[in-house]
Structures are given as structure tokens and as C-alpha cells.
Amino acid sequence: MNETYRALAEFAQTWGLLYFVGIFLCVLAYALSPRRSKQFEDAARMPLRED
């Protein structure tokens, strides 16, 4: 059981890290995308608008 635990822990640590790095890069690309800049500018100014 100790060997199984060690193998599963190593698998989870390696692939979990790669998974979260991939998710982070996707979110970063989405946030910095030039296509989204107008949408984010509008959202940033929303609290300052008069209703």
C-alpha cells in the first residue's frame, strides 16, 4: 500500500501541477487578449456610470 500511495501521490503532484499551470495560462491569455480589451474596459468603468 505504501508503494501505491507513493505512485499516486507522485502522479497527482506532477500532473496536477501541469494541469493548474495550463489553466493559469489559459486564464492569462483570456485576460490579456486584445479582443477582450473593450469588454474589460467597459466592465472597469461600470461602477463610475450614472444611472
Short mmCIF file of N, CA and C in Angstrom, two decimals:
data_model
loop_
_atom_site.label_atom_id
_atom_site.label_comp_id
_atom_site.label_asym_id
_atom_site.label_seq_id
_atom_site.Cartn_x
_atom_site.Cartn_y
_atom_site.Cartn_z
N MET A 1 0.82 -1.19 0.00
CA MET A 1 0.00 0.00 0.00
C MET A 1 0.87 1.26 0.00
N ASN A 2 1.96 1.23 0.66
CA ASN A 2 2.85 2.37 0.71
C ASN A 2 3.37 2.72 -0.69
N GLU A 3 3.69 1.70 -1.48
CA GLU A 3 4.18 1.93 -2.84
C GLU A 3 3.08 2.48 -3.74
N THR A 4 1.85 1.99 -3.55
CA THR A 4 0.72 2.50 -4.32
C THR A 4 0.45 3.96 -3.98
N TYR A 5 0.48 4.28 -2.70
CA TYR A 5 0.27 5.66 -2.27
C TYR A 5 1.33 6.58 -2.85
N ARG A 6 2.56 6.15 -2.81
CA ARG A 6 3.65 6.96 -3.32
C ARG A 6 3.50 7.20 -4.83
N ALA A 7 3.10 6.16 -5.57
CA ALA A 7 2.92 6.30 -7.01
C ALA A 7 1.77 7.25 -7.32
N LEU A 8 0.67 7.12 -6.60
CA LEU A 8 -0.47 8.00 -6.83
C LEU A 8 -0.16 9.44 -6.43
N ALA A 9 0.57 9.62 -5.35
CA ALA A 9 0.93 10.97 -4.92
C ALA A 9 1.86 11.63 -5.93
N GLU A 10 2.81 10.89 -6.45
CA GLU A 10 3.73 11.43 -7.46
C GLU A 10 2.98 11.78 -8.74
N PHE A 11 2.06 10.92 -9.15
CA PHE A 11 1.25 11.20 -10.33
C PHE A 11 0.41 12.46 -10.14
N ALA A 12 -0.24 12.58 -8.99
CA ALA A 12 -1.10 13.73 -8.73
C ALA A 12 -0.29 15.03 -8.65
N GLN A 13 0.88 14.96 -8.05
CA GLN A 13 1.70 16.16 -7.93
C GLN A 13 2.21 16.62 -9.29
N THR A 14 2.65 15.70 -10.10
CA THR A 14 3.19 16.06 -11.41
C THR A 14 2.10 16.56 -12.34
N TRP A 15 1.06 15.76 -12.53
CA TRP A 15 0.02 16.13 -13.49
C TRP A 15 -0.89 17.21 -12.94
N GLY A 16 -1.06 17.27 -11.65
CA GLY A 16 -1.85 18.35 -11.06
C GLY A 16 -1.18 19.69 -11.28
N LEU A 17 0.13 19.73 -11.12
CA LEU A 17 0.87 20.96 -11.36
C LEU A 17 0.75 21.39 -12.82
N LEU A 18 0.93 20.45 -13.73
CA LEU A 18 0.82 20.78 -15.15
C LEU A 18 -0.59 21.23 -15.51
N TYR A 19 -1.59 20.61 -14.90
CA TYR A 19 -2.98 20.98 -15.13
C TYR A 19 -3.24 22.43 -14.69
N PHE A 20 -2.81 22.78 -13.49
CA PHE A 20 -3.04 24.13 -12.98
C PHE A 20 -2.21 25.18 -13.71
N VAL A 21 -1.03 24.84 -14.15
CA VAL A 21 -0.24 25.77 -14.97
C VAL A 21 -0.95 26.00 -16.29
N GLY A 22 -1.51 24.96 -16.88
CA GLY A 22 -2.25 25.10 -18.13
C GLY A 22 -3.48 25.97 -17.95
N ILE A 23 -4.23 25.75 -16.87
CA ILE A 23 -5.41 26.56 -16.58
C ILE A 23 -4.99 28.03 -16.38
N PHE A 24 -3.92 28.25 -15.64
CA PHE A 24 -3.43 29.60 -15.41
C PHE A 24 -3.08 30.29 -16.72
N LEU A 25 -2.40 29.59 -17.62
CA LEU A 25 -2.02 30.19 -18.90
C LEU A 25 -3.24 30.50 -19.76
N CYS A 26 -4.26 29.65 -19.70
CA CYS A 26 -5.50 29.92 -20.45
C CYS A 26 -6.20 31.15 -19.90
N VAL A 27 -6.28 31.27 -18.59
CA VAL A 27 -6.93 32.45 -17.99
C VAL A 27 -6.12 33.70 -18.30
N LEU A 28 -4.82 33.61 -18.25
CA LEU A 28 -3.96 34.74 -18.57
C LEU A 28 -4.14 35.18 -20.02
N ALA A 29 -4.19 34.22 -20.94
CA ALA A 29 -4.39 34.54 -22.35
C ALA A 29 -5.76 35.18 -22.55
N TYR A 30 -6.77 34.69 -21.86
CA TYR A 30 -8.11 35.27 -21.96
C TYR A 30 -8.11 36.71 -21.44
N ALA A 31 -7.48 36.94 -20.32
CA ALA A 31 -7.49 38.27 -19.70
C ALA A 31 -6.69 39.28 -20.50
N LEU A 32 -5.64 38.86 -21.16
CA LEU A 32 -4.78 39.78 -21.90
C LEU A 32 -5.07 39.81 -23.40
N SER A 33 -6.11 39.14 -23.82
CA SER A 33 -6.46 39.08 -25.24
C SER A 33 -6.89 40.45 -25.74
N PRO A 34 -6.34 40.89 -26.86
CA PRO A 34 -6.74 42.19 -27.41
C PRO A 34 -8.23 42.23 -27.79
N ARG A 35 -8.82 41.10 -28.14
CA ARG A 35 -10.24 41.07 -28.48
C ARG A 35 -11.11 41.40 -27.30
N ARG A 36 -10.64 41.14 -26.10
CA ARG A 36 -11.43 41.34 -24.89
C ARG A 36 -11.20 42.70 -24.23
N SER A 37 -10.28 43.49 -24.74
CA SER A 37 -9.92 44.74 -24.06
C SER A 37 -11.11 45.70 -23.98
N LYS A 38 -11.91 45.81 -25.02
CA LYS A 38 -13.07 46.70 -24.97
C LYS A 38 -14.07 46.22 -23.91
N GLN A 39 -14.30 44.93 -23.86
CA GLN A 39 -15.23 44.37 -22.87
C GLN A 39 -14.73 44.64 -21.45
N PHE A 40 -13.44 44.49 -21.21
CA PHE A 40 -12.90 44.72 -19.88
C PHE A 40 -12.87 46.21 -19.54
N GLU A 41 -12.64 47.06 -20.53
CA GLU A 41 -12.69 48.50 -20.29
C GLU A 41 -14.09 48.93 -19.88
N ASP A 42 -15.10 48.40 -20.57
CA ASP A 42 -16.49 48.71 -20.22
C ASP A 42 -16.82 48.22 -18.81
N ALA A 43 -16.36 47.04 -18.47
CA ALA A 43 -16.62 46.49 -17.13
C ALA A 43 -15.90 47.32 -16.05
N ALA A 44 -14.72 47.82 -16.37
CA ALA A 44 -13.97 48.61 -15.39
C ALA A 44 -14.64 49.96 -15.12
N ARG A 45 -15.31 50.50 -16.12
CA ARG A 45 -15.97 51.81 -15.97
C ARG A 45 -17.40 51.70 -15.46
N MET A 46 -17.92 50.50 -15.35
CA MET A 46 -19.31 50.31 -14.93
C MET A 46 -19.64 50.95 -13.58
N PRO A 47 -18.81 50.86 -12.55
CA PRO A 47 -19.17 51.49 -11.27
C PRO A 47 -19.21 53.02 -11.33
N LEU A 48 -18.57 53.61 -12.32
CA LEU A 48 -18.49 55.06 -12.40
C LEU A 48 -19.62 55.68 -13.22
N ARG A 49 -20.41 54.83 -13.85
CA ARG A 49 -21.51 55.34 -14.69
C ARG A 49 -22.64 55.89 -13.85
N GLU A 50 -23.28 56.91 -14.41
CA GLU A 50 -24.51 57.44 -13.80
C GLU A 50 -25.68 56.65 -14.36
N ASP A 51 -26.59 56.27 -13.51
CA ASP A 51 -27.76 55.51 -13.99
C ASP A 51 -28.83 56.40 -14.51
#
